[in-house]
Amino acid sequence: MNCRVVIVGFTGYQPLDIVGPHEVFVGASLALRLSSLEPAYAVTIGSLGGGLITGESGMRISTVNLPDPASLTSDDVVLVAGGTGVEAALNDVALVHWISAAARSAGRVTSVCTGALLLAEAGLLDGRRATTHWTRLDQLATGYPLVTVDRDALFINDAHIWTSAGVTAGIDMALALVEADHGTELAQTIARHLVMFLRRPGGQSQFAAPVWQPSSDHELIRTATEFISTELANDLSVSRIAGVCNTSTRHLTRLFKLKMGVSPARFVELRRMELARNTIESDPDLALTQVARRCGFGTSETLRRTFLRNVGVSPDDYRHRFSSVSLQ
């Protein structure tokens, strides 16, 4: 497969919305080239008229003029970035028209973060499920009532339209696109190259537990990890997980170490840690005893020991450092 990926930018774009997916697709092409295969993706960053565009943080990036929408084919991907500049972009009739026209030719049209608002403005999300950054979910739902807004998903694939949540979720979506085109192994190779622990699945909550979970080809591992994701507050002993998977604890442990690189118990701890971390960040007033119960640690002391072991600071110190950080 050889396709173009056209990343659409505008003044006030969010830099990681562009750079993150760009590096995934370029990395995939490099990996395939090193394997003596044809490059998978020809990646360009475009804007109306081309030239330098300035991001919301002041970062400037060089772009080419967006191609004629009619030149796109069913193999091609259009990826619309987000950013605080989206408000002005929504009033750019030419840009919205280009996105609408591109969707009639390209095989897949995707968005990162508030780029979903541009897809909605172009009418591409009517009657579809979609998501965006959590701070803009109400805007998407209110402004575009024909869209079914999913308030939890990291990314959503509804037919040939893909939308993703804020910033780093664009990397998850790009990895999922690579996986759909070239398989799990290549997607995981790119994730490792980008120094990501594992890759997050699209249906995972924006807040629940964004640990990087690989998509496994092994049905038993899929069953186990999906069960763990929904039962973090409850008993997740190895024997219970093995029972759900209708296998022995010994076989489950062997498969986890082979396929995931960690034991089932360690995987559960990592999932619970991420849930606790994000719970503290998103709800800074929640008592640590409640955090502990909600995340499956039982007691605040167990939560404290686990934080110290994995993060190197106590939950209180973590809350002080990070809970006030805004994701606007």
mmCIF file of C-alpha atoms in Angstrom:
data_model
loop_
_atom_site.group_PDB
_atom_site.id
_atom_site.type_symbol
_atom_site.label_atom_id
_atom_site.label_comp_id
_atom_site.label_asym_id
_atom_site.label_seq_id
_atom_site.Cartn_x
_atom_site.Cartn_y
_atom_site.Cartn_z
ATOM 1 C CA MET A 1 0.000 0.000 0.000
ATOM 2 C CA ASN A 2 1.271 3.459 -0.916
ATOM 3 C CA CYS A 3 -0.835 6.420 0.136
ATOM 4 C CA ARG A 4 -0.631 10.108 0.789
ATOM 5 C CA VAL A 5 -1.247 11.519 4.255
ATOM 6 C CA VAL A 6 -2.228 15.169 4.039
ATOM 7 C CA ILE A 7 -2.029 16.854 7.452
ATOM 8 C CA VAL A 8 -4.095 20.048 7.447
ATOM 9 C CA GLY A 9 -2.869 22.967 9.508
ATOM 10 C CA PHE A 10 -3.968 26.569 10.095
ATOM 11 C CA THR A 11 -2.887 29.569 12.134
ATOM 12 C CA GLY A 12 -3.201 28.693 15.816
ATOM 13 C CA TYR A 13 -2.711 24.941 15.349
ATOM 14 C CA GLN A 14 -1.668 22.740 18.290
ATOM 15 C CA PRO A 15 1.898 21.609 17.442
ATOM 16 C CA LEU A 16 1.617 18.049 18.765
ATOM 17 C CA ASP A 17 -1.576 17.527 16.743
ATOM 18 C CA ILE A 18 0.623 17.785 13.660
ATOM 19 C CA VAL A 19 4.022 16.568 14.816
ATOM 20 C CA GLY A 20 2.769 13.459 16.671
ATOM 21 C CA PRO A 21 0.873 11.818 13.764
ATOM 22 C CA HIS A 22 3.553 13.017 11.320
ATOM 23 C CA GLU A 23 6.225 11.083 13.198
ATOM 24 C CA VAL A 24 4.059 7.952 13.358
ATOM 25 C CA PHE A 25 3.455 7.849 9.598
ATOM 26 C CA VAL A 26 7.030 8.813 8.674
ATOM 27 C CA GLY A 27 8.335 6.218 11.138
ATOM 28 C CA ALA A 28 6.128 3.553 9.581
ATOM 29 C CA SER A 29 7.469 4.363 6.113
ATOM 30 C CA LEU A 30 11.054 4.245 7.352
ATOM 31 C CA ALA A 31 10.498 0.872 9.032
ATOM 32 C CA LEU A 32 9.001 -0.566 5.854
ATOM 33 C CA ARG A 33 11.817 0.841 3.763
ATOM 34 C CA LEU A 34 14.383 -0.784 6.051
ATOM 35 C CA SER A 35 12.515 -4.049 5.505
ATOM 36 C CA SER A 36 12.941 -3.619 1.742
ATOM 37 C CA LEU A 37 9.247 -2.833 1.316
ATOM 38 C CA GLU A 38 7.707 0.141 -0.434
ATOM 39 C CA PRO A 39 7.161 3.201 1.798
ATOM 40 C CA ALA A 40 3.640 3.124 3.150
ATOM 41 C CA TYR A 41 2.951 6.822 3.423
ATOM 42 C CA ALA A 42 3.958 10.014 1.644
ATOM 43 C CA VAL A 43 3.338 12.624 4.333
ATOM 44 C CA THR A 44 2.801 16.326 3.681
ATOM 45 C CA ILE A 45 1.777 19.174 5.962
ATOM 46 C CA GLY A 46 -0.486 21.579 4.145
ATOM 47 C CA SER A 47 -2.487 24.755 4.592
ATOM 48 C CA LEU A 48 -4.507 26.987 2.307
ATOM 49 C CA GLY A 49 -1.944 28.822 0.204
ATOM 50 C CA GLY A 50 0.990 27.063 1.867
ATOM 51 C CA GLY A 51 3.890 28.846 3.552
ATOM 52 C CA LEU A 52 4.695 29.318 7.225
ATOM 53 C CA ILE A 53 1.892 28.994 9.761
ATOM 54 C CA THR A 54 2.188 29.882 13.439
ATOM 55 C CA GLY A 55 0.902 27.554 16.133
ATOM 56 C CA GLU A 56 -0.884 28.478 19.343
ATOM 57 C CA SER A 57 2.406 28.324 21.254
ATOM 58 C CA GLY A 58 4.287 30.427 18.687
ATOM 59 C CA MET A 59 5.888 27.463 16.909
ATOM 60 C CA ARG A 60 6.142 28.105 13.163
ATOM 61 C CA ILE A 61 6.012 25.321 10.615
ATOM 62 C CA SER A 62 6.455 25.262 6.851
ATOM 63 C CA THR A 63 3.519 23.950 4.849
ATOM 64 C CA VAL A 64 2.709 23.246 1.222
ATOM 65 C CA ASN A 65 -0.459 24.364 -0.475
ATOM 66 C CA LEU A 66 -3.273 21.881 0.072
ATOM 67 C CA PRO A 67 -3.700 19.644 -2.980
ATOM 68 C CA ASP A 68 -6.687 19.665 -5.302
ATOM 69 C CA PRO A 69 -9.261 17.552 -3.430
ATOM 70 C CA ALA A 70 -10.102 15.739 -6.653
ATOM 71 C CA SER A 71 -6.508 14.478 -6.829
ATOM 72 C CA LEU A 72 -6.946 12.435 -3.651
ATOM 73 C CA THR A 73 -7.702 8.732 -3.936
ATOM 74 C CA SER A 74 -9.308 6.038 -1.821
ATOM 75 C CA ASP A 75 -5.850 5.108 -0.504
ATOM 76 C CA ASP A 76 -5.214 8.576 0.913
ATOM 77 C CA VAL A 77 -5.668 9.966 4.423
ATOM 78 C CA VAL A 78 -6.592 13.523 5.359
ATOM 79 C CA LEU A 79 -5.777 14.496 8.948
ATOM 80 C CA VAL A 80 -7.128 17.799 10.289
ATOM 81 C CA ALA A 81 -5.248 19.241 13.255
ATOM 82 C CA GLY A 82 -6.806 21.156 16.129
ATOM 83 C CA GLY A 83 -5.757 24.055 18.291
ATOM 84 C CA THR A 84 -7.061 27.319 19.707
ATOM 85 C CA GLY A 85 -7.024 28.742 16.193
ATOM 86 C CA VAL A 86 -9.946 26.496 15.306
ATOM 87 C CA GLU A 87 -12.436 29.263 16.115
ATOM 88 C CA ALA A 88 -11.093 31.400 13.276
ATOM 89 C CA ALA A 89 -10.695 28.338 11.063
ATOM 90 C CA LEU A 90 -14.390 27.506 11.484
ATOM 91 C CA ASN A 91 -15.175 30.816 9.782
ATOM 92 C CA ASP A 92 -12.755 30.123 6.923
ATOM 93 C CA VAL A 93 -15.242 29.126 4.223
ATOM 94 C CA ALA A 94 -12.507 28.044 1.827
ATOM 95 C CA LEU A 95 -10.899 25.708 4.366
ATOM 96 C CA VAL A 96 -14.213 24.131 5.369
ATOM 97 C CA HIS A 97 -15.099 23.675 1.699
ATOM 98 C CA TRP A 98 -11.714 22.028 1.044
ATOM 99 C CA ILE A 99 -12.267 19.539 3.888
ATOM 100 C CA SER A 100 -15.759 18.725 2.594
ATOM 101 C CA ALA A 101 -14.482 18.210 -0.951
ATOM 102 C CA ALA A 102 -11.497 16.141 0.226
ATOM 103 C CA ALA A 103 -13.854 13.780 2.042
ATOM 104 C CA ARG A 104 -15.489 12.894 -1.271
ATOM 105 C CA SER A 105 -12.178 11.617 -2.655
ATOM 106 C CA ALA A 106 -9.933 10.490 0.210
ATOM 107 C CA GLY A 107 -10.319 7.025 1.676
ATOM 108 C CA ARG A 108 -10.171 8.288 5.267
ATOM 109 C CA VAL A 109 -10.719 11.714 6.802
ATOM 110 C CA THR A 110 -9.484 12.104 10.366
ATOM 111 C CA SER A 111 -9.126 14.785 13.014
ATOM 112 C CA VAL A 112 -7.088 15.391 16.141
ATOM 113 C CA CYS A 113 -8.471 17.287 19.119
ATOM 114 C CA THR A 114 -10.602 20.297 18.088
ATOM 115 C CA GLY A 115 -10.089 19.421 14.438
ATOM 116 C CA ALA A 116 -13.340 17.486 14.937
ATOM 117 C CA LEU A 117 -15.161 20.820 14.978
ATOM 118 C CA LEU A 118 -13.938 21.490 11.449
ATOM 119 C CA LEU A 119 -15.151 18.068 10.319
ATOM 120 C CA ALA A 120 -18.502 18.824 11.928
ATOM 121 C CA GLU A 121 -18.677 22.244 10.274
ATOM 122 C CA ALA A 122 -18.063 20.511 6.934
ATOM 123 C CA GLY A 123 -21.028 18.221 7.654
ATOM 124 C CA LEU A 124 -18.895 15.099 7.842
ATOM 125 C CA LEU A 125 -19.988 14.083 11.335
ATOM 126 C CA ASP A 126 -23.751 14.300 10.874
ATOM 127 C CA GLY A 127 -25.284 11.012 11.980
ATOM 128 C CA ARG A 128 -21.917 9.703 13.177
ATOM 129 C CA ARG A 129 -20.210 9.030 16.500
ATOM 130 C CA ALA A 130 -17.339 11.375 17.189
ATOM 131 C CA THR A 131 -15.130 12.711 19.958
ATOM 132 C CA THR A 132 -12.852 15.661 20.607
ATOM 133 C CA HIS A 133 -10.807 17.185 23.433
ATOM 134 C CA TRP A 134 -12.726 16.955 26.703
ATOM 135 C CA THR A 135 -12.863 20.753 27.049
ATOM 136 C CA ARG A 136 -14.746 21.018 23.726
ATOM 137 C CA LEU A 137 -17.210 18.126 24.048
ATOM 138 C CA ASP A 138 -20.083 20.436 24.983
ATOM 139 C CA GLN A 139 -19.267 22.754 22.096
ATOM 140 C CA LEU A 140 -19.350 19.846 19.661
ATOM 141 C CA ALA A 141 -22.610 18.500 21.091
ATOM 142 C CA THR A 142 -24.380 21.860 21.257
ATOM 143 C CA GLY A 143 -23.129 23.314 18.008
ATOM 144 C CA TYR A 144 -23.702 20.173 15.962
ATOM 145 C CA PRO A 145 -26.751 18.324 17.343
ATOM 146 C CA LEU A 146 -26.717 15.727 14.550
ATOM 147 C CA VAL A 147 -23.408 14.376 15.895
ATOM 148 C CA THR A 148 -23.446 11.595 18.482
ATOM 149 C CA VAL A 149 -20.726 12.782 20.844
ATOM 150 C CA ASP A 150 -18.777 10.109 22.698
ATOM 151 C CA ARG A 151 -17.436 11.766 25.831
ATOM 152 C CA ASP A 152 -15.033 9.005 26.815
ATOM 153 C CA ALA A 153 -13.272 7.558 23.792
ATOM 154 C CA LEU A 154 -9.697 8.393 22.874
ATOM 155 C CA PHE A 155 -10.519 7.953 19.217
ATOM 156 C CA ILE A 156 -13.448 6.700 17.148
ATOM 157 C CA ASN A 157 -13.627 5.130 13.707
ATOM 158 C CA ASP A 158 -17.087 5.555 12.161
ATOM 159 C CA ALA A 159 -16.858 4.199 8.607
ATOM 160 C CA HIS A 160 -14.158 6.293 6.868
ATOM 161 C CA ILE A 161 -14.283 9.156 9.385
ATOM 162 C CA TRP A 162 -11.947 9.067 12.385
ATOM 163 C CA THR A 163 -11.928 11.548 15.268
ATOM 164 C CA SER A 164 -9.672 11.646 18.317
ATOM 165 C CA ALA A 165 -9.478 13.350 21.695
ATOM 166 C CA GLY A 166 -6.885 15.857 22.808
ATOM 167 C CA VAL A 167 -3.301 16.117 21.656
ATOM 168 C CA THR A 168 -1.563 12.776 22.338
ATOM 169 C CA ALA A 169 -4.693 10.843 21.351
ATOM 170 C CA GLY A 170 -3.775 11.801 17.784
ATOM 171 C CA ILE A 171 -0.724 9.563 18.143
ATOM 172 C CA ASP A 172 -2.946 6.704 19.301
ATOM 173 C CA MET A 173 -5.210 7.219 16.300
ATOM 174 C CA ALA A 174 -2.281 7.376 13.883
ATOM 175 C CA LEU A 175 -0.911 4.138 15.325
ATOM 176 C CA ALA A 176 -4.351 2.548 14.883
ATOM 177 C CA LEU A 177 -4.378 3.618 11.246
ATOM 178 C CA VAL A 178 -0.949 2.076 10.731
ATOM 179 C CA GLU A 179 -2.140 -1.090 12.476
ATOM 180 C CA ALA A 180 -5.196 -1.258 10.208
ATOM 181 C CA ASP A 181 -2.981 -0.910 7.134
ATOM 182 C CA HIS A 182 0.041 -2.990 8.115
ATOM 183 C CA GLY A 183 -0.710 -4.985 11.259
ATOM 184 C CA THR A 184 -0.033 -4.925 14.965
ATOM 185 C CA GLU A 185 3.686 -5.638 14.798
ATOM 186 C CA LEU A 186 4.527 -2.515 12.809
ATOM 187 C CA ALA A 187 2.318 -0.311 15.015
ATOM 188 C CA GLN A 188 4.041 -1.638 18.132
ATOM 189 C CA THR A 189 7.460 -1.132 16.537
ATOM 190 C CA ILE A 190 6.631 2.524 15.912
ATOM 191 C CA ALA A 191 5.275 2.927 19.451
ATOM 192 C CA ARG A 192 8.522 1.544 20.873
ATOM 193 C CA HIS A 193 10.574 3.806 18.616
ATOM 194 C CA LEU A 194 8.654 6.816 19.950
ATOM 195 C CA VAL A 195 9.430 5.580 23.491
ATOM 196 C CA MET A 196 5.822 4.856 24.327
ATOM 197 C CA PHE A 197 5.177 2.115 26.822
ATOM 198 C CA LEU A 198 2.299 0.553 24.937
ATOM 199 C CA ARG A 199 -0.462 1.719 22.576
ATOM 200 C CA ARG A 200 -3.851 2.810 23.899
ATOM 201 C CA PRO A 201 -7.061 1.364 22.393
ATOM 202 C CA GLY A 202 -9.566 3.834 20.994
ATOM 203 C CA GLY A 203 -12.496 2.895 23.213
ATOM 204 C CA GLN A 204 -10.579 3.657 26.380
ATOM 205 C CA SER A 205 -11.763 6.612 28.441
ATOM 206 C CA GLN A 206 -9.905 9.913 28.122
ATOM 207 C CA PHE A 207 -9.546 9.870 31.918
ATOM 208 C CA ALA A 208 -10.044 6.305 33.087
ATOM 209 C CA ALA A 209 -6.629 4.758 32.672
ATOM 210 C CA PRO A 210 -4.546 5.889 29.708
ATOM 211 C CA VAL A 211 -1.835 3.315 29.965
ATOM 212 C CA TRP A 212 -0.442 2.260 26.590
ATOM 213 C CA GLN A 213 -2.142 -1.071 25.967
ATOM 214 C CA PRO A 214 -1.057 -3.039 22.911
ATOM 215 C CA SER A 215 -3.519 -4.645 20.587
ATOM 216 C CA SER A 216 -2.698 -8.336 20.819
ATOM 217 C CA ASP A 217 -3.394 -10.911 18.156
ATOM 218 C CA HIS A 218 -3.887 -13.473 20.907
ATOM 219 C CA GLU A 219 -7.565 -13.847 21.804
ATOM 220 C CA LEU A 220 -6.896 -14.875 25.411
ATOM 221 C CA ILE A 221 -4.756 -11.791 26.051
ATOM 222 C CA ARG A 222 -7.391 -9.573 24.464
ATOM 223 C CA THR A 223 -10.036 -11.091 26.744
ATOM 224 C CA ALA A 224 -7.844 -10.660 29.817
ATOM 225 C CA THR A 225 -6.829 -7.052 29.166
ATOM 226 C CA GLU A 226 -10.380 -5.985 28.305
ATOM 227 C CA PHE A 227 -11.650 -7.615 31.510
ATOM 228 C CA ILE A 228 -8.944 -5.911 33.559
ATOM 229 C CA SER A 229 -9.845 -2.533 32.036
ATOM 230 C CA THR A 230 -13.454 -2.818 33.215
ATOM 231 C CA GLU A 231 -12.741 -4.252 36.677
ATOM 232 C CA LEU A 232 -9.961 -2.070 38.061
ATOM 233 C CA ALA A 233 -11.866 -1.239 41.247
ATOM 234 C CA ASN A 234 -12.613 -4.894 41.972
ATOM 235 C CA ASP A 235 -10.773 -8.143 42.674
ATOM 236 C CA LEU A 236 -8.212 -8.757 39.951
ATOM 237 C CA SER A 237 -6.296 -11.680 41.373
ATOM 238 C CA VAL A 238 -4.532 -13.806 38.792
ATOM 239 C CA SER A 239 -6.857 -16.686 39.631
ATOM 240 C CA ARG A 240 -9.943 -14.562 38.901
ATOM 241 C CA ILE A 241 -8.553 -13.324 35.584
ATOM 242 C CA ALA A 242 -7.586 -16.867 34.636
ATOM 243 C CA GLY A 243 -11.107 -18.046 35.487
ATOM 244 C CA VAL A 244 -12.666 -15.437 33.213
ATOM 245 C CA CYS A 245 -10.312 -16.562 30.443
ATOM 246 C CA ASN A 246 -11.036 -20.244 31.154
ATOM 247 C CA THR A 247 -7.365 -21.057 31.562
ATOM 248 C CA SER A 248 -4.886 -21.851 34.327
ATOM 249 C CA THR A 249 -2.989 -19.204 36.256
ATOM 250 C CA ARG A 250 0.260 -20.740 35.079
ATOM 251 C CA HIS A 251 -0.719 -20.550 31.411
ATOM 252 C CA LEU A 252 -2.047 -16.995 31.806
ATOM 253 C CA THR A 253 1.152 -15.835 33.479
ATOM 254 C CA ARG A 254 3.293 -17.433 30.782
ATOM 255 C CA LEU A 255 1.268 -15.817 27.992
ATOM 256 C CA PHE A 256 1.321 -12.382 29.644
ATOM 257 C CA LYS A 257 5.084 -12.446 29.972
ATOM 258 C CA LEU A 258 5.418 -13.623 26.383
ATOM 259 C CA LYS A 259 2.933 -11.231 24.788
ATOM 260 C CA MET A 260 2.969 -8.236 27.153
ATOM 261 C CA GLY A 261 6.431 -8.393 28.691
ATOM 262 C CA VAL A 262 5.036 -8.252 32.237
ATOM 263 C CA SER A 263 3.171 -10.549 34.620
ATOM 264 C CA PRO A 264 -0.626 -10.224 34.991
ATOM 265 C CA ALA A 265 -0.171 -8.752 38.468
ATOM 266 C CA ARG A 266 2.264 -6.131 37.208
ATOM 267 C CA PHE A 267 -0.050 -5.239 34.331
ATOM 268 C CA VAL A 268 -2.927 -4.737 36.791
ATOM 269 C CA GLU A 269 -0.736 -2.522 38.964
ATOM 270 C CA LEU A 270 0.249 -0.383 35.983
ATOM 271 C CA ARG A 271 -3.368 0.014 34.933
ATOM 272 C CA ARG A 272 -4.425 0.966 38.445
ATOM 273 C CA MET A 273 -1.546 3.422 38.751
ATOM 274 C CA GLU A 274 -2.576 5.218 35.596
ATOM 275 C CA LEU A 275 -6.183 5.324 36.758
ATOM 276 C CA ALA A 276 -5.099 6.767 40.118
ATOM 277 C CA ARG A 277 -2.788 9.291 38.504
ATOM 278 C CA ASN A 278 -5.480 10.590 36.178
ATOM 279 C CA THR A 279 -8.142 10.539 38.883
ATOM 280 C CA ILE A 280 -5.953 12.774 41.033
ATOM 281 C CA GLU A 281 -5.282 15.095 38.112
ATOM 282 C CA SER A 282 -8.913 15.396 37.029
ATOM 283 C CA ASP A 283 -10.494 15.519 40.526
ATOM 284 C CA PRO A 284 -8.019 17.263 42.861
ATOM 285 C CA ASP A 285 -10.549 17.517 45.713
ATOM 286 C CA LEU A 286 -11.231 13.790 45.915
ATOM 287 C CA ALA A 287 -9.927 12.279 49.159
ATOM 288 C CA LEU A 288 -7.087 9.810 48.710
ATOM 289 C CA THR A 289 -9.084 7.138 50.534
ATOM 290 C CA GLN A 290 -11.704 7.442 47.794
ATOM 291 C CA VAL A 291 -9.047 7.418 45.087
ATOM 292 C CA ALA A 292 -7.650 4.225 46.583
ATOM 293 C CA ARG A 293 -11.037 2.489 46.619
ATOM 294 C CA ARG A 294 -11.997 3.698 43.148
ATOM 295 C CA CYS A 295 -8.732 2.468 41.675
ATOM 296 C CA GLY A 296 -8.641 -0.924 43.366
ATOM 297 C CA PHE A 297 -5.899 -0.266 45.931
ATOM 298 C CA GLY A 298 -8.221 -0.695 48.909
ATOM 299 C CA THR A 299 -6.440 1.644 51.321
ATOM 300 C CA SER A 300 -4.670 4.971 51.023
ATOM 301 C CA GLU A 301 -1.516 3.378 52.474
ATOM 302 C CA THR A 302 -1.410 0.820 49.656
ATOM 303 C CA LEU A 303 -1.943 3.680 47.198
ATOM 304 C CA ARG A 304 0.911 5.627 48.788
ATOM 305 C CA ARG A 305 3.345 2.686 48.640
ATOM 306 C CA THR A 306 2.446 1.962 45.029
ATOM 307 C CA PHE A 307 2.948 5.606 44.035
ATOM 308 C CA LEU A 308 6.338 5.727 45.728
ATOM 309 C CA ARG A 309 7.384 2.506 44.011
ATOM 310 C CA ASN A 310 6.265 3.549 40.528
ATOM 311 C CA VAL A 311 6.490 7.335 40.439
ATOM 312 C CA GLY A 312 8.945 8.135 43.197
ATOM 313 C CA VAL A 313 6.631 10.601 44.957
ATOM 314 C CA SER A 314 3.633 10.247 47.268
ATOM 315 C CA PRO A 315 0.069 10.813 45.982
ATOM 316 C CA ASP A 316 -0.061 14.093 47.928
ATOM 317 C CA ASP A 317 3.145 15.313 46.300
ATOM 318 C CA TYR A 318 1.866 14.218 42.905
ATOM 319 C CA ARG A 319 -1.391 16.116 43.442
ATOM 320 C CA HIS A 320 0.525 19.228 44.452
ATOM 321 C CA ARG A 321 2.721 19.082 41.352
ATOM 322 C CA PHE A 322 0.238 18.130 38.678
ATOM 323 C CA SER A 323 -3.421 18.529 39.633
ATOM 324 C CA SER A 324 -3.428 22.235 38.826
ATOM 325 C CA VAL A 325 -2.122 21.676 35.303
ATOM 326 C CA SER A 326 -4.791 22.685 32.779
ATOM 327 C CA LEU A 327 -5.225 20.895 29.462
ATOM 328 C CA GLN A 328 -6.831 23.878 27.782
#
